Coordinates of C-alpha atoms in Angstrom, one line a residue:
X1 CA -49.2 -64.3 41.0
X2 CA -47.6 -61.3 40.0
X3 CA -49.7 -58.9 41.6
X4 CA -49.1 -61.0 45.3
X5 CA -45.4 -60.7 44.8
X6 CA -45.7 -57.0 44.6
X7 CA -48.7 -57.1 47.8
X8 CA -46.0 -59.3 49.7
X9 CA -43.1 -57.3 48.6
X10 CA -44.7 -53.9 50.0
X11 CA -46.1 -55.4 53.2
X12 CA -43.4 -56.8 53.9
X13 CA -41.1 -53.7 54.4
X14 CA -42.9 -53.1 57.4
X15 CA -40.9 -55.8 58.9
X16 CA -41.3 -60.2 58.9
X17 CA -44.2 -60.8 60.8
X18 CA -46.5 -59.2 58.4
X19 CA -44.4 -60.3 55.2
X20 CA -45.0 -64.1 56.7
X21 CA -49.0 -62.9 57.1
X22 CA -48.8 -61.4 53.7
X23 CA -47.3 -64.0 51.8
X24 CA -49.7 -66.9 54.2
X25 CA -52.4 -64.7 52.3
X26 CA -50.9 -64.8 49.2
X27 CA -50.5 -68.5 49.1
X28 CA -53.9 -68.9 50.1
X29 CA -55.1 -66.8 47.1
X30 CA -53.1 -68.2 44.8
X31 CA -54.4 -71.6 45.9
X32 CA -58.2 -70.5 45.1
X33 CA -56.7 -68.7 41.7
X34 CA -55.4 -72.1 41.2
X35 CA -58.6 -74.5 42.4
X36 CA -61.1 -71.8 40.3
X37 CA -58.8 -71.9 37.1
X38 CA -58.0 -75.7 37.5
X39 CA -59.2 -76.4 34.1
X40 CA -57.5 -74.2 32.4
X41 CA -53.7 -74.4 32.5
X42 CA -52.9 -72.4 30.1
X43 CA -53.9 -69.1 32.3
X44 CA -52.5 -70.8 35.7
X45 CA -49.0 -71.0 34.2
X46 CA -49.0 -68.4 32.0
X47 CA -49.5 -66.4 35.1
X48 CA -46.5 -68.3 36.5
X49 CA -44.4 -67.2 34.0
X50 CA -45.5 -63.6 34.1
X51 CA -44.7 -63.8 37.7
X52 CA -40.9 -65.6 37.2
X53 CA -40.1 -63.2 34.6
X54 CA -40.6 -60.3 36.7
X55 CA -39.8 -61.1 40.1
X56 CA -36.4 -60.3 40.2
X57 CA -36.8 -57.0 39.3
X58 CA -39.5 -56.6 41.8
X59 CA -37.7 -57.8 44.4
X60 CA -34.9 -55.8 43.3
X61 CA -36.8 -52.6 43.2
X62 CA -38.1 -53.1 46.5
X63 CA -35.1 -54.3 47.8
X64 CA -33.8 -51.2 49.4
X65 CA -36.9 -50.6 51.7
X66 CA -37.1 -54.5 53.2
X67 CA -35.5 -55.6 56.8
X68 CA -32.9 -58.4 55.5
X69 CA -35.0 -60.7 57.9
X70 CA -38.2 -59.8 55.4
X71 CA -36.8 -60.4 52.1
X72 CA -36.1 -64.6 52.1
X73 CA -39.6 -64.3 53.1
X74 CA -40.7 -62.0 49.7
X75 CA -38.3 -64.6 48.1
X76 CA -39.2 -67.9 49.3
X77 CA -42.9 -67.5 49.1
X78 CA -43.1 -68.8 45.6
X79 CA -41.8 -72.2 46.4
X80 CA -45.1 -73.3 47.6
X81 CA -46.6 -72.5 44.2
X82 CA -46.0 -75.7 42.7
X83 CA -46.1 -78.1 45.8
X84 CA -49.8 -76.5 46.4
X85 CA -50.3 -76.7 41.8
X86 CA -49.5 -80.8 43.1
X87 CA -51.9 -80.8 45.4
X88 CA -54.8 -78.9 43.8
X89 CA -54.2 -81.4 40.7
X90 CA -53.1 -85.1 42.2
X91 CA -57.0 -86.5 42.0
X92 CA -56.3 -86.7 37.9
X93 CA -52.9 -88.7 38.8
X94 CA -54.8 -92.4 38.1
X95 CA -56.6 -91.2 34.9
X96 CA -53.6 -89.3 33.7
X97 CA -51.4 -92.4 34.1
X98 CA -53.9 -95.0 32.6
X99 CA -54.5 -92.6 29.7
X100 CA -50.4 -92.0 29.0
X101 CA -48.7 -94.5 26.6
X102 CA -45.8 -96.5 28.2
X103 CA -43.0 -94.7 27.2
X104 CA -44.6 -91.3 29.2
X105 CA -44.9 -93.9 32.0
X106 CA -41.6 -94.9 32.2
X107 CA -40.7 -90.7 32.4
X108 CA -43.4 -90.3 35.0
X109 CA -42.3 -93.1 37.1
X110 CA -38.6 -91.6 36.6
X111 CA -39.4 -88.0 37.7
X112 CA -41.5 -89.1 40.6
X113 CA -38.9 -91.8 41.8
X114 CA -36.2 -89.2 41.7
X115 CA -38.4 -86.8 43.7
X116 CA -39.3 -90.0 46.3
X117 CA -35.1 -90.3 46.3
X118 CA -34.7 -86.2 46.7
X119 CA -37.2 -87.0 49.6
X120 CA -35.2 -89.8 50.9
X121 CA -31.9 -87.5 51.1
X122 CA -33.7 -85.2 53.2
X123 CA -33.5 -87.5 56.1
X124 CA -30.3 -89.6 55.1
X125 CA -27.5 -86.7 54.4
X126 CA -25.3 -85.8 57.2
X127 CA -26.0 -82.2 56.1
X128 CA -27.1 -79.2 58.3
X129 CA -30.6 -79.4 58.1
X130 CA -30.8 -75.9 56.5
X131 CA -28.7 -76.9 53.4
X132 CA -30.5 -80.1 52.8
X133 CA -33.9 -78.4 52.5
X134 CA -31.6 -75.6 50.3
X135 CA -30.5 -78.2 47.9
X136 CA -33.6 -80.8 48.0
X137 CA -35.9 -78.0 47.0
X138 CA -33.4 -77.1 43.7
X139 CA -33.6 -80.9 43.0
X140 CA -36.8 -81.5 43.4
X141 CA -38.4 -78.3 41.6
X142 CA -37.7 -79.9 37.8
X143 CA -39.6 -83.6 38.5
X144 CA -42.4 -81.5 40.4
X145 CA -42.9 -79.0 37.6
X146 CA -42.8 -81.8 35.2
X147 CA -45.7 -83.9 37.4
X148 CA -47.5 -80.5 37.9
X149 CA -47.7 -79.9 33.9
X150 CA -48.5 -83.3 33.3
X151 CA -51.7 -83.4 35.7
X152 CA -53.1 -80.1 33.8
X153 CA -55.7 -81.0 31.8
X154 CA -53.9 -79.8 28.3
X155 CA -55.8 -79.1 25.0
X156 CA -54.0 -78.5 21.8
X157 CA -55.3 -74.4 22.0
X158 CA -53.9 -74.4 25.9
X159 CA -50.3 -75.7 25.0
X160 CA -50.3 -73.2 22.2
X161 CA -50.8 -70.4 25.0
X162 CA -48.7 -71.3 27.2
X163 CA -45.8 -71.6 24.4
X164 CA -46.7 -68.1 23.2
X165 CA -46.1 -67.2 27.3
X166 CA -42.9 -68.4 27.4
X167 CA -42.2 -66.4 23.9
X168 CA -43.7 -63.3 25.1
X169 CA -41.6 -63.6 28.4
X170 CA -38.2 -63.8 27.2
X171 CA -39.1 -61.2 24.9
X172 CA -40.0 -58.6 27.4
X173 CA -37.1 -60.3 30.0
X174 CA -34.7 -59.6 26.8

């Protein structure tokens, strides 16, 4: 994931037609990255977090040469990542939820029942349309991460990694 926000980043200063191409391109890789590496979690969002710990400064450094039309485009791409992670992973949804105890049941039901009510806002706030897709997408990011993680197919040694990710991260973000 890294790697295609740099690609899209340095397409994209030749204006937004080919960022939008570039970053089509790079969700579509990303989806086979995710589909190939669906097993293993632990590389999927360790890559993630590579990705968000960076991209900032990417962005940042590449800033300068983007149209201001290109860069939402360099900076929006990644909000497909976990809609399409959802996707990719919502055929373990019944086994997932028969196998979870109750009391994870009651939190799954919670975070998908807030994302169903995020979803309902969409369409029921007198909002500009623009600032209720704005704000649905930075409600509905936590309970979709939290579905996402919980569909992953998770062994003791895969949490592990992904913990020592988010270590690693802050350390070099620090």
């Amino acid at each position: 994931p890294t790697m295609l926000a740099v690609a899209v980043g340095v397409v994209a200063r030749a204006g937004v037609t080919p960022a939008m191409v570039s970053a089509a391109v790079a969700l579509a890789l990303f989806g086979i990255y995710a589909i190939v590496l669906r097993n293993e979690p632990a590389v999927v969002l360790a890559g993630l977090i590579a990705w968000l710990s960076v991209e900032r400064f990417v962005v940042a450094a590449l800033s300068p040469t983007l149209t201001p039309a290109a860069l939402p485009v360099v900076l929006g791409f990644k909000e497909f990542f976990f809609p399409l992670l959802a996707l990719i992973h919502v055929y373990r949804a019944p086994a997932t939820w028969k196998a979870s105890p109750p009391a994870v049941r009651w939190i799954d039901a919670l975070a998908i029942a807030f994302g169903l009510l995020v979803l309902v806002g969409i369409f029921l706030s007198p909002a500009p349309f623009a600032d209720r897709l704005v704000y649905a997408r930075r409600l509905a990011l936590l309970p979709l991460i939290y579905v996402v993680v919980r569909l992953m197919p998770w062994t003791r040694r895969s949490l592990y990694s992904v913990i020592a990710a988010i270590f690693l991260a802050a350390i070099v973000v620090a």
